Amino acid sequence: MGEMYETDYPIYEYSLSDLETIEEIIDKELERKGYIKPTEEEFASKINNIFGRIINYTSDKDFLLINFSDKCSKELMFLRNEDSGLYSTYIFKRGLFISDLYSVPEVFDYSKYPQFVKFEDSVIQNRKDKDLKIYYWKDVVNSKQRKENTDKLVYRNKFLFNDNRSSFRWLCLNDEFFLTSLVLTFGYVEDKELNKYVLEKQLAGEISEFGKAFWHQGCDGKLFFHNQMIDIIKQFSIEKQKEYLKAISSYIRFLVNDKNLPFSQKAEILGKLCYYAEKIGKPIDMGFKYFYILETESSGDIYEEEFKKKEYYNIPDFKKVWEYTRTIIPHSKNNEILFSKKVDINKDGIEDRIIAYNPENDLFATIKIVLSDKGKEKLFFNTKMLSNNITSEEGFRNISFKGHFFTIEENVSSDILQYTTFSIDSKTNNIFLYKLEYSNISDNGYDDEYSDLIYTQKDFGKVSFENYDPETLRLFNF
């Protein structure tokens, strides 16, 4: 038989017996470190509140798996966090604690017990089958790693089941993933210090993860909104509140376009986030920035219908705040909304809506039109017509309406006015470019080659509102 390598031997597979073996060891370590066991009722209640798992003490199952990758899974698997790529921990129902799956030497310093060391040495010296793979404890873990393992399981249990604040502070410094998962994965928001810790950690992270701090979905599909996080933000300084409101605004824009949630749940999250952000923002000059996103990024009427259906989530002044802030031009130093008006554009007797606004961190303004269309709404967007990157002498001036036409007026230089006129097709309710007009407003007394230039569909063909881009059309060369 040739030389055998490590990879030639089967990998040790953990099983129920490994959990049973380490239970007594962990139990004694917890007792030695001052862990006070809760009653069975207290332990079951905590486990349900934190992880959403129900413990049945009449069942013969002594262990439950908490799967951080699939919180609703109840399958008992034997997963080592370092091997599986998935994170999990276990509920020891009889022991009244939680722990990851460890091998004995990862939590038990057997080197302090000579009889164990002597026994293992004798096995090594006297083994007859040299090709048989034996997993020796001495090869498993060093003392530093063992201490980290035992510290982690002790401080997790003392924090969760003894409300030990020094343990919480240790976890903040050494076990961020576990703490943030309690909130972001399992939706546990009953600890104010934990809520604050998670919010602060997520503020500088991915905006999609930041948003998870404000809601979670139960395993039955039910939505839970975290008012507790709103209460935390209210307690911050004004400058810190502004930071959080900016992040909430970004998350609202993200969620409006997210397709993964049922609309009713998405509307509830957005509605409540916008409402509370408006309430927090108004006294600190950060109001009128949230509900209007539902108007500009989508159709406000579909949210109005859902809000009304849900009786405005039983929040007394929700309806008032929504109606007052949804289309009003915000008092903003950045003048985010350039124009907002309700007007019957297609002349069907029903008010339509048009709004021009500057999205954050965008080189172009957006023009959004919502037309009534046989009892429904038809949305139109253009994101290339108006430049955001302009001098003080350039930019948007006004939008005027006449018959089935509307005209966007802008300064394209200090002396040049451009009028972009669109027409509405009364049969299809589509919008097309009708006319481009250029006018020189300079009073320098000289003739100008661009004075009173007009282009029509004979020059540029049929161009839809949404496809109109002055850069690609290039009729004017200023």
Short mmCIF file of C-alpha atoms in Angstrom, two decimals:
data_model
loop_
_atom_site.label_atom_id
_atom_site.label_comp_id
_atom_site.label_asym_id
_atom_site.label_seq_id
_atom_site.Cartn_x
_atom_site.Cartn_y
_atom_site.Cartn_z
CA MET A 1 0.00 0.00 0.00
CA GLY A 2 1.40 3.41 -1.02
CA GLU A 3 1.80 6.55 1.12
CA MET A 4 -1.49 7.91 2.51
CA TYR A 5 -2.28 11.63 2.54
CA GLU A 6 -4.68 13.66 4.71
CA THR A 7 -7.17 13.97 1.83
CA ASP A 8 -7.28 10.20 1.42
CA TYR A 9 -9.11 9.81 4.73
CA PRO A 10 -12.83 10.44 5.17
CA ILE A 11 -13.77 13.68 6.93
CA TYR A 12 -15.19 13.18 10.39
CA GLU A 13 -18.96 13.62 10.35
CA TYR A 14 -20.52 15.16 13.45
CA SER A 15 -23.70 13.70 14.84
CA LEU A 16 -26.12 13.85 17.75
CA SER A 17 -23.59 12.12 19.99
CA ASP A 18 -21.24 15.10 19.67
CA LEU A 19 -23.89 17.46 21.05
CA GLU A 20 -24.64 15.01 23.84
CA THR A 21 -20.92 14.70 24.66
CA ILE A 22 -20.23 18.43 24.98
CA GLU A 23 -23.47 19.25 26.86
CA GLU A 24 -22.14 18.41 30.32
CA ILE A 25 -18.79 20.08 29.61
CA ILE A 26 -20.47 23.33 28.54
CA ASP A 27 -22.91 23.14 31.44
CA LYS A 28 -20.06 23.02 33.95
CA GLU A 29 -18.13 25.81 32.19
CA LEU A 30 -21.20 28.07 32.27
CA GLU A 31 -21.74 27.35 35.96
CA ARG A 32 -18.08 28.07 36.69
CA LYS A 33 -18.36 31.45 34.88
CA GLY A 34 -21.43 32.55 36.83
CA TYR A 35 -24.22 31.72 34.41
CA ILE A 36 -27.57 31.56 36.19
CA LYS A 37 -29.92 29.11 34.56
CA PRO A 38 -33.41 30.41 33.84
CA THR A 39 -36.46 28.27 34.52
CA GLU A 40 -37.73 26.15 31.65
CA GLU A 41 -40.59 28.61 31.14
CA GLU A 42 -38.25 31.62 31.11
CA PHE A 43 -35.85 29.90 28.74
CA ALA A 44 -38.62 28.86 26.34
CA SER A 45 -40.09 32.37 26.37
CA LYS A 46 -36.73 33.98 25.61
CA ILE A 47 -35.97 31.54 22.80
CA ASN A 48 -39.34 32.27 21.23
CA ASN A 49 -38.97 36.06 21.57
CA ILE A 50 -35.44 36.13 20.19
CA PHE A 51 -35.31 33.35 17.60
CA GLY A 52 -38.98 32.60 16.97
CA ARG A 53 -38.60 28.93 17.94
CA ILE A 54 -41.08 27.12 20.18
CA ILE A 55 -39.68 24.67 22.73
CA ASN A 56 -41.87 21.69 23.54
CA TYR A 57 -40.66 20.05 26.75
CA THR A 58 -42.88 17.02 26.19
CA SER A 59 -40.94 16.22 23.02
CA ASP A 60 -38.08 13.73 23.17
CA LYS A 61 -35.89 16.03 21.06
CA ASP A 62 -33.24 17.58 23.29
CA PHE A 63 -31.64 19.86 20.68
CA LEU A 64 -32.91 22.42 18.17
CA LEU A 65 -30.90 24.01 15.37
CA ILE A 66 -30.96 27.79 14.86
CA ASN A 67 -30.08 28.28 11.22
CA PHE A 68 -28.87 31.84 10.55
CA SER A 69 -29.11 31.30 6.78
CA ASP A 70 -32.69 30.00 6.92
CA LYS A 71 -34.29 31.15 10.17
CA CYS A 72 -37.51 29.25 9.46
CA SER A 73 -35.84 25.86 8.94
CA LYS A 74 -36.51 23.33 11.69
CA GLU A 75 -34.39 20.52 10.29
CA LEU A 76 -31.80 19.25 12.76
CA MET A 77 -28.48 19.14 10.95
CA PHE A 78 -25.02 18.90 12.48
CA LEU A 79 -23.15 21.86 11.10
CA ARG A 80 -19.74 23.13 12.02
CA ASN A 81 -19.62 26.85 11.30
CA GLU A 82 -16.08 26.70 9.99
CA ASP A 83 -16.88 23.81 7.63
CA SER A 84 -20.39 24.37 6.29
CA GLY A 85 -20.17 27.94 5.04
CA LEU A 86 -23.50 28.47 6.82
CA TYR A 87 -23.82 29.84 10.32
CA SER A 88 -25.80 28.02 12.97
CA THR A 89 -26.03 27.47 16.69
CA TYR A 90 -27.94 25.00 18.86
CA ILE A 91 -30.56 25.16 21.60
CA PHE A 92 -29.79 22.73 24.42
CA LYS A 93 -33.32 22.25 25.69
CA ARG A 94 -32.43 20.34 28.87
CA GLY A 95 -29.27 22.30 29.58
CA LEU A 96 -31.07 25.66 29.19
CA PHE A 97 -28.39 27.32 27.08
CA ILE A 98 -27.30 27.80 23.46
CA SER A 99 -23.97 26.86 21.89
CA ASP A 100 -22.29 26.24 18.55
CA LEU A 101 -21.28 22.67 17.69
CA TYR A 102 -17.81 22.06 19.11
CA SER A 103 -15.56 19.05 19.47
CA VAL A 104 -14.58 18.25 23.06
CA PRO A 105 -11.08 19.81 23.01
CA GLU A 106 -12.50 23.05 21.57
CA VAL A 107 -14.23 23.73 24.88
CA PHE A 108 -12.44 21.45 27.33
CA ASP A 109 -8.76 21.81 28.26
CA TYR A 110 -7.99 18.13 28.76
CA SER A 111 -4.27 18.86 29.05
CA LYS A 112 -4.96 19.80 32.68
CA TYR A 113 -5.95 16.20 33.31
CA PRO A 114 -2.86 13.89 33.10
CA GLN A 115 -4.90 10.71 32.74
CA PHE A 116 -6.38 11.91 29.44
CA VAL A 117 -3.00 12.98 28.04
CA LYS A 118 -1.44 9.67 29.09
CA PHE A 119 -4.24 7.70 27.48
CA GLU A 120 -3.97 9.58 24.15
CA ASP A 121 -0.17 9.10 24.08
CA SER A 122 -0.57 5.38 24.62
CA VAL A 123 -3.01 5.16 21.68
CA ILE A 124 -0.51 6.91 19.43
CA GLN A 125 2.38 4.61 20.48
CA ASN A 126 0.50 1.32 20.45
CA ARG A 127 -1.73 1.66 17.37
CA LYS A 128 -1.43 -1.43 15.14
CA ASP A 129 -3.05 -0.17 11.94
CA LYS A 130 -0.83 2.70 10.80
CA ASP A 131 -3.15 3.50 7.88
CA LEU A 132 -6.18 4.00 10.12
CA LYS A 133 -7.01 7.72 10.47
CA ILE A 134 -7.37 8.71 14.14
CA TYR A 135 -8.41 12.24 15.15
CA TYR A 136 -6.25 13.19 18.13
CA TRP A 137 -7.44 15.87 20.53
CA LYS A 138 -3.98 17.39 20.70
CA ASP A 139 -4.23 18.26 16.99
CA VAL A 140 -7.64 19.95 17.16
CA VAL A 141 -7.23 23.37 18.77
CA ASN A 142 -4.85 25.61 20.69
CA SER A 143 -5.53 27.20 24.07
CA LYS A 144 -6.20 30.67 22.61
CA GLN A 145 -8.92 29.37 20.30
CA ARG A 146 -10.42 27.32 23.12
CA LYS A 147 -10.68 30.44 25.29
CA GLU A 148 -12.36 32.37 22.48
CA ASN A 149 -14.90 29.57 22.10
CA THR A 150 -15.74 29.35 25.78
CA ASP A 151 -15.84 33.14 26.20
CA LYS A 152 -18.25 33.44 23.31
CA LEU A 153 -20.68 30.81 24.56
CA VAL A 154 -20.53 32.17 28.14
CA TYR A 155 -21.11 35.80 27.20
CA ARG A 156 -23.87 34.98 24.70
CA ASN A 157 -25.82 33.06 27.31
CA LYS A 158 -25.24 35.54 30.11
CA PHE A 159 -26.40 38.40 27.88
CA LEU A 160 -29.48 36.68 26.46
CA PHE A 161 -30.72 34.85 29.55
CA ASN A 162 -29.20 36.78 32.49
CA ASP A 163 -29.40 40.28 30.96
CA ASN A 164 -25.75 40.74 31.88
CA ARG A 165 -24.63 44.13 30.46
CA SER A 166 -20.90 43.53 30.78
CA SER A 167 -21.40 40.42 28.62
CA PHE A 168 -23.22 42.57 26.08
CA ARG A 169 -20.30 44.99 25.96
CA TRP A 170 -17.87 42.10 25.40
CA LEU A 171 -20.02 40.83 22.53
CA CYS A 172 -20.08 44.33 20.98
CA LEU A 173 -16.30 44.20 20.75
CA ASN A 174 -15.88 40.53 19.84
CA ASP A 175 -19.05 39.08 18.32
CA GLU A 176 -20.59 41.65 15.96
CA PHE A 177 -22.07 39.08 13.57
CA PHE A 178 -24.08 37.37 16.28
CA LEU A 179 -25.45 40.63 17.71
CA THR A 180 -26.43 42.15 14.37
CA SER A 181 -28.03 38.86 13.30
CA LEU A 182 -30.33 38.98 16.32
CA VAL A 183 -31.89 42.13 14.86
CA LEU A 184 -31.40 41.88 11.10
CA THR A 185 -32.11 38.14 10.72
CA PHE A 186 -34.44 37.29 13.59
CA GLY A 187 -36.06 40.69 14.19
CA TYR A 188 -35.28 40.83 17.91
CA VAL A 189 -35.67 44.49 18.95
CA GLU A 190 -36.52 44.27 22.66
CA ASP A 191 -33.12 45.47 23.89
CA LYS A 192 -32.54 49.24 23.53
CA GLU A 193 -28.76 49.06 23.75
CA LEU A 194 -28.68 46.32 21.14
CA ASN A 195 -30.94 48.37 18.84
CA LYS A 196 -28.65 51.38 19.11
CA TYR A 197 -25.56 49.25 18.51
CA VAL A 198 -27.02 47.67 15.36
CA LEU A 199 -28.28 50.98 13.96
CA GLU A 200 -24.87 52.58 14.37
CA LYS A 201 -23.12 49.61 12.77
CA GLN A 202 -25.48 49.62 9.78
CA LEU A 203 -25.40 53.37 9.13
CA ALA A 204 -22.09 53.13 7.29
CA GLY A 205 -22.90 49.84 5.56
CA GLU A 206 -24.99 48.68 2.61
CA ILE A 207 -28.26 50.61 2.40
CA SER A 208 -30.26 47.39 1.90
CA GLU A 209 -28.88 46.02 5.19
CA PHE A 210 -29.53 49.33 6.97
CA GLY A 211 -33.19 49.08 6.01
CA LYS A 212 -33.55 45.62 7.54
CA ALA A 213 -33.20 47.20 10.97
CA PHE A 214 -36.71 48.69 10.59
CA TRP A 215 -38.75 45.59 9.79
CA HIS A 216 -38.77 41.84 9.55
CA GLN A 217 -40.99 39.13 8.14
CA GLY A 218 -42.10 36.29 10.36
CA CYS A 219 -42.01 32.66 9.25
CA ASP A 220 -45.78 32.91 8.70
CA GLY A 221 -45.20 35.76 6.25
CA LYS A 222 -46.50 38.42 8.63
CA LEU A 223 -44.77 41.81 8.56
CA PHE A 224 -43.44 43.46 11.71
CA PHE A 225 -42.39 47.13 11.67
CA HIS A 226 -39.79 48.13 14.27
CA ASN A 227 -41.06 51.30 15.93
CA GLN A 228 -38.31 50.72 18.49
CA MET A 229 -35.71 51.85 15.95
CA ILE A 230 -37.60 55.09 15.35
CA ASP A 231 -37.54 55.75 19.10
CA ILE A 232 -33.76 55.28 19.12
CA ILE A 233 -33.26 57.79 16.29
CA LYS A 234 -35.38 60.37 18.14
CA GLN A 235 -32.91 60.24 21.03
CA PHE A 236 -29.85 61.09 18.92
CA SER A 237 -28.44 64.59 18.50
CA ILE A 238 -29.84 66.73 15.67
CA GLU A 239 -26.77 66.18 13.50
CA LYS A 240 -27.00 62.43 14.02
CA GLN A 241 -30.72 62.48 13.27
CA LYS A 242 -29.94 64.16 9.94
CA GLU A 243 -27.49 61.37 9.10
CA TYR A 244 -30.14 58.74 9.76
CA LEU A 245 -32.80 60.63 7.82
CA LYS A 246 -30.50 60.78 4.78
CA ALA A 247 -29.95 57.03 5.06
CA ILE A 248 -33.70 56.42 5.42
CA SER A 249 -34.30 58.53 2.31
CA SER A 250 -31.82 56.39 0.37
CA TYR A 251 -33.46 53.20 1.63
CA ILE A 252 -36.91 54.47 0.63
CA ARG A 253 -35.63 54.99 -2.93
CA PHE A 254 -34.12 51.49 -2.87
CA LEU A 255 -37.27 49.81 -1.57
CA VAL A 256 -39.63 51.60 -3.98
CA ASN A 257 -37.91 49.75 -6.82
CA ASP A 258 -37.51 46.42 -5.02
CA LYS A 259 -39.61 43.57 -6.46
CA ASN A 260 -39.13 40.93 -3.75
CA LEU A 261 -41.90 41.93 -1.34
CA PRO A 262 -45.67 41.80 -1.84
CA PHE A 263 -46.85 45.33 -2.63
CA SER A 264 -49.03 45.58 0.48
CA GLN A 265 -46.05 44.88 2.73
CA LYS A 266 -43.75 47.17 0.77
CA ALA A 267 -46.32 49.96 1.00
CA GLU A 268 -46.60 49.51 4.77
CA ILE A 269 -42.84 49.70 5.28
CA LEU A 270 -42.51 52.71 2.97
CA GLY A 271 -45.55 54.44 4.42
CA LYS A 272 -44.39 54.12 8.01
CA LEU A 273 -40.78 55.01 7.23
CA CYS A 274 -41.89 58.10 5.30
CA TYR A 275 -44.33 59.11 8.03
CA TYR A 276 -41.86 58.83 10.89
CA ALA A 277 -39.09 60.47 8.85
CA GLU A 278 -41.39 63.43 8.11
CA LYS A 279 -42.24 63.74 11.81
CA ILE A 280 -38.59 63.61 12.89
CA GLY A 281 -37.42 65.81 10.02
CA LYS A 282 -39.89 68.68 10.21
CA PRO A 283 -38.50 70.37 13.37
CA ILE A 284 -34.89 70.16 12.08
CA ASP A 285 -35.47 71.44 8.52
CA MET A 286 -35.40 67.94 7.06
CA GLY A 287 -39.11 67.59 6.24
CA PHE A 288 -40.94 67.23 2.92
CA LYS A 289 -38.31 64.77 1.66
CA TYR A 290 -39.84 61.32 2.02
CA PHE A 291 -43.46 60.90 0.95
CA TYR A 292 -42.73 62.86 -2.21
CA ILE A 293 -40.33 60.04 -3.21
CA LEU A 294 -43.38 57.81 -3.65
CA GLU A 295 -44.71 60.43 -6.08
CA THR A 296 -41.48 60.88 -8.00
CA GLU A 297 -40.21 57.29 -8.11
CA SER A 298 -43.59 55.63 -8.61
CA SER A 299 -47.30 56.48 -8.71
CA GLY A 300 -48.50 58.13 -5.53
CA ASP A 301 -52.09 57.07 -6.22
CA ILE A 302 -51.37 53.36 -5.88
CA TYR A 303 -49.93 54.09 -2.44
CA GLU A 304 -52.89 56.31 -1.60
CA GLU A 305 -55.21 53.42 -2.45
CA GLU A 306 -53.23 50.99 -0.26
CA PHE A 307 -52.90 53.44 2.65
CA LYS A 308 -56.64 54.09 2.57
CA LYS A 309 -57.38 50.36 2.37
CA LYS A 310 -55.27 49.77 5.51
CA GLU A 311 -56.91 52.76 7.27
CA TYR A 312 -53.58 54.57 7.31
CA TYR A 313 -52.21 51.88 9.65
CA ASN A 314 -54.29 53.32 12.53
CA ILE A 315 -51.79 56.18 12.96
CA PRO A 316 -53.97 59.22 13.84
CA ASP A 317 -52.30 61.89 11.68
CA PHE A 318 -50.82 59.63 8.98
CA LYS A 319 -53.42 60.73 6.40
CA LYS A 320 -52.84 64.42 7.16
CA VAL A 321 -49.03 64.14 6.87
CA TRP A 322 -49.25 62.05 3.69
CA GLU A 323 -51.63 64.42 1.91
CA TYR A 324 -49.73 67.53 2.97
CA THR A 325 -46.23 66.37 2.06
CA ARG A 326 -46.70 64.05 -0.96
CA THR A 327 -46.58 66.75 -3.65
CA ILE A 328 -45.53 69.94 -1.88
CA ILE A 329 -42.27 71.55 -3.02
CA PRO A 330 -39.83 70.98 -0.15
CA HIS A 331 -38.07 73.85 1.58
CA SER A 332 -34.65 72.56 0.62
CA LYS A 333 -31.32 74.28 0.14
CA ASN A 334 -30.69 71.92 -2.78
CA ASN A 335 -34.11 72.71 -4.33
CA GLU A 336 -34.72 69.03 -5.02
CA ILE A 337 -38.14 69.60 -6.61
CA LEU A 338 -38.03 72.05 -9.52
CA PHE A 339 -41.70 71.95 -10.47
CA SER A 340 -44.85 70.20 -9.28
CA LYS A 341 -48.38 70.68 -10.55
CA LYS A 342 -51.74 68.95 -10.91
CA VAL A 343 -53.37 69.76 -14.23
CA ASP A 344 -55.57 68.00 -16.81
CA ILE A 345 -52.85 67.49 -19.44
CA ASN A 346 -54.72 65.07 -21.74
CA LYS A 347 -58.07 66.90 -21.42
CA ASP A 348 -60.12 63.93 -20.22
CA GLY A 349 -61.61 65.86 -17.30
CA ILE A 350 -59.32 64.22 -14.70
CA GLU A 351 -56.32 65.91 -13.10
CA ASP A 352 -52.95 64.55 -14.11
CA ARG A 353 -49.64 65.22 -12.38
CA ILE A 354 -46.27 66.46 -13.57
CA ILE A 355 -43.17 66.89 -11.45
CA ALA A 356 -39.55 67.80 -12.21
CA TYR A 357 -36.97 67.04 -9.56
CA ASN A 358 -33.26 66.57 -8.98
CA PRO A 359 -32.40 63.08 -7.67
CA GLU A 360 -29.47 62.96 -5.27
CA ASN A 361 -26.05 62.41 -6.88
CA ASP A 362 -27.41 62.53 -10.44
CA LEU A 363 -26.19 64.67 -13.33
CA PHE A 364 -29.69 65.04 -14.77
CA ALA A 365 -33.05 66.09 -13.43
CA THR A 366 -36.02 63.74 -13.79
CA ILE A 367 -39.40 64.71 -15.23
CA LYS A 368 -42.24 62.43 -14.27
CA ILE A 369 -45.77 62.58 -15.69
CA VAL A 370 -48.77 60.61 -14.42
CA LEU A 371 -51.67 60.60 -16.91
CA SER A 372 -55.14 59.28 -16.19
CA ASP A 373 -55.84 56.47 -18.63
CA LYS A 374 -59.32 54.93 -18.64
CA GLY A 375 -59.55 54.61 -14.87
CA LYS A 376 -55.88 53.68 -14.46
CA GLU A 377 -52.63 55.60 -14.48
CA LYS A 378 -49.93 55.78 -17.14
CA LEU A 379 -46.41 56.73 -16.09
CA PHE A 380 -43.81 58.58 -18.15
CA PHE A 381 -40.23 59.37 -17.13
CA ASN A 382 -37.46 61.35 -18.80
CA THR A 383 -34.03 61.48 -17.17
CA LYS A 384 -31.96 63.14 -19.90
CA MET A 385 -33.79 66.35 -20.78
CA LEU A 386 -32.61 68.71 -18.03
CA SER A 387 -29.03 68.89 -16.82
CA ASN A 388 -28.28 69.16 -13.13
CA ASN A 389 -24.71 70.29 -13.69
CA ILE A 390 -25.40 73.90 -14.62
CA THR A 391 -24.22 77.45 -13.84
CA SER A 392 -26.33 80.00 -11.99
CA GLU A 393 -27.38 81.50 -15.36
CA GLU A 394 -28.58 78.21 -16.79
CA GLY A 395 -31.30 75.72 -16.05
CA PHE A 396 -35.01 75.05 -15.71
CA ARG A 397 -37.43 77.99 -15.78
CA ASN A 398 -41.02 76.79 -16.08
CA ILE A 399 -43.58 74.38 -17.61
CA SER A 400 -46.66 75.83 -19.33
CA PHE A 401 -49.80 74.09 -20.61
CA LYS A 402 -52.14 74.80 -23.53
CA GLY A 403 -54.65 72.39 -25.03
CA HIS A 404 -53.04 68.99 -25.60
CA PHE A 405 -49.57 70.54 -25.40
CA PHE A 406 -47.09 71.42 -22.66
CA THR A 407 -43.82 73.33 -23.01
CA ILE A 408 -40.68 73.08 -20.90
CA GLU A 409 -38.77 76.34 -20.74
CA GLU A 410 -35.08 76.47 -19.85
CA ASN A 411 -31.98 78.62 -20.16
CA VAL A 412 -29.32 76.71 -22.06
CA SER A 413 -26.87 79.62 -21.77
CA SER A 414 -26.96 83.17 -20.42
CA ASP A 415 -28.55 84.50 -23.63
CA ILE A 416 -30.42 81.53 -25.05
CA LEU A 417 -33.88 80.25 -24.12
CA GLN A 418 -35.04 76.83 -25.27
CA TYR A 419 -38.69 75.84 -25.45
CA THR A 420 -39.37 72.09 -25.72
CA THR A 421 -42.99 71.36 -26.57
CA PHE A 422 -44.68 67.97 -26.34
CA SER A 423 -48.09 66.84 -27.56
CA ILE A 424 -50.41 64.19 -26.14
CA ASP A 425 -51.99 61.74 -28.58
CA SER A 426 -55.63 61.68 -27.47
CA LYS A 427 -56.18 58.17 -28.90
CA THR A 428 -53.22 56.38 -27.34
CA ASN A 429 -52.40 58.72 -24.43
CA ASN A 430 -48.76 58.66 -25.52
CA ILE A 431 -46.55 61.75 -25.44
CA PHE A 432 -44.33 62.87 -28.34
CA LEU A 433 -41.90 65.70 -29.02
CA TYR A 434 -43.79 68.34 -31.03
CA LYS A 435 -41.49 71.33 -31.40
CA LEU A 436 -38.11 72.70 -30.35
CA GLU A 437 -37.75 76.45 -30.35
CA TYR A 438 -34.72 78.59 -29.70
CA SER A 439 -34.83 82.28 -28.78
CA ASN A 440 -31.99 84.76 -28.20
CA ILE A 441 -32.80 87.11 -25.32
CA SER A 442 -29.57 89.09 -25.53
CA ASP A 443 -29.91 92.88 -25.81
CA ASN A 444 -26.41 93.39 -27.23
CA GLY A 445 -27.85 94.78 -30.47
CA TYR A 446 -26.18 92.24 -32.75
CA ASP A 447 -27.90 89.72 -34.99
CA ASP A 448 -27.51 86.12 -33.94
CA GLU A 449 -27.58 83.09 -36.21
CA TYR A 450 -29.69 81.18 -33.67
CA SER A 451 -32.37 83.84 -33.26
CA ASP A 452 -35.88 82.35 -33.37
CA LEU A 453 -34.90 78.93 -34.71
CA ILE A 454 -37.75 76.38 -34.75
CA TYR A 455 -37.58 72.63 -35.38
CA THR A 456 -40.63 70.40 -35.83
CA GLN A 457 -41.37 66.73 -36.43
CA LYS A 458 -40.43 67.27 -40.08
CA ASP A 459 -36.87 67.80 -38.84
CA PHE A 460 -36.52 65.19 -36.11
CA GLY A 461 -39.28 62.63 -36.82
CA LYS A 462 -41.42 60.96 -34.17
CA VAL A 463 -39.63 61.06 -30.79
CA SER A 464 -41.37 59.85 -27.63
CA PHE A 465 -41.19 61.80 -24.37
CA GLU A 466 -39.27 59.01 -22.66
CA ASN A 467 -36.70 58.64 -25.47
CA TYR A 468 -36.03 62.34 -25.97
CA ASP A 469 -32.37 63.14 -25.30
CA PRO A 470 -30.99 66.52 -26.50
CA GLU A 471 -27.48 65.06 -26.70
CA THR A 472 -28.46 62.38 -29.23
CA LEU A 473 -30.86 64.61 -31.16
CA ARG A 474 -28.22 67.38 -31.52
CA LEU A 475 -30.30 69.94 -33.36
CA PHE A 476 -28.72 72.77 -31.41
CA ASN A 477 -24.95 73.18 -31.20
CA PHE A 478 -24.33 75.74 -28.45
#
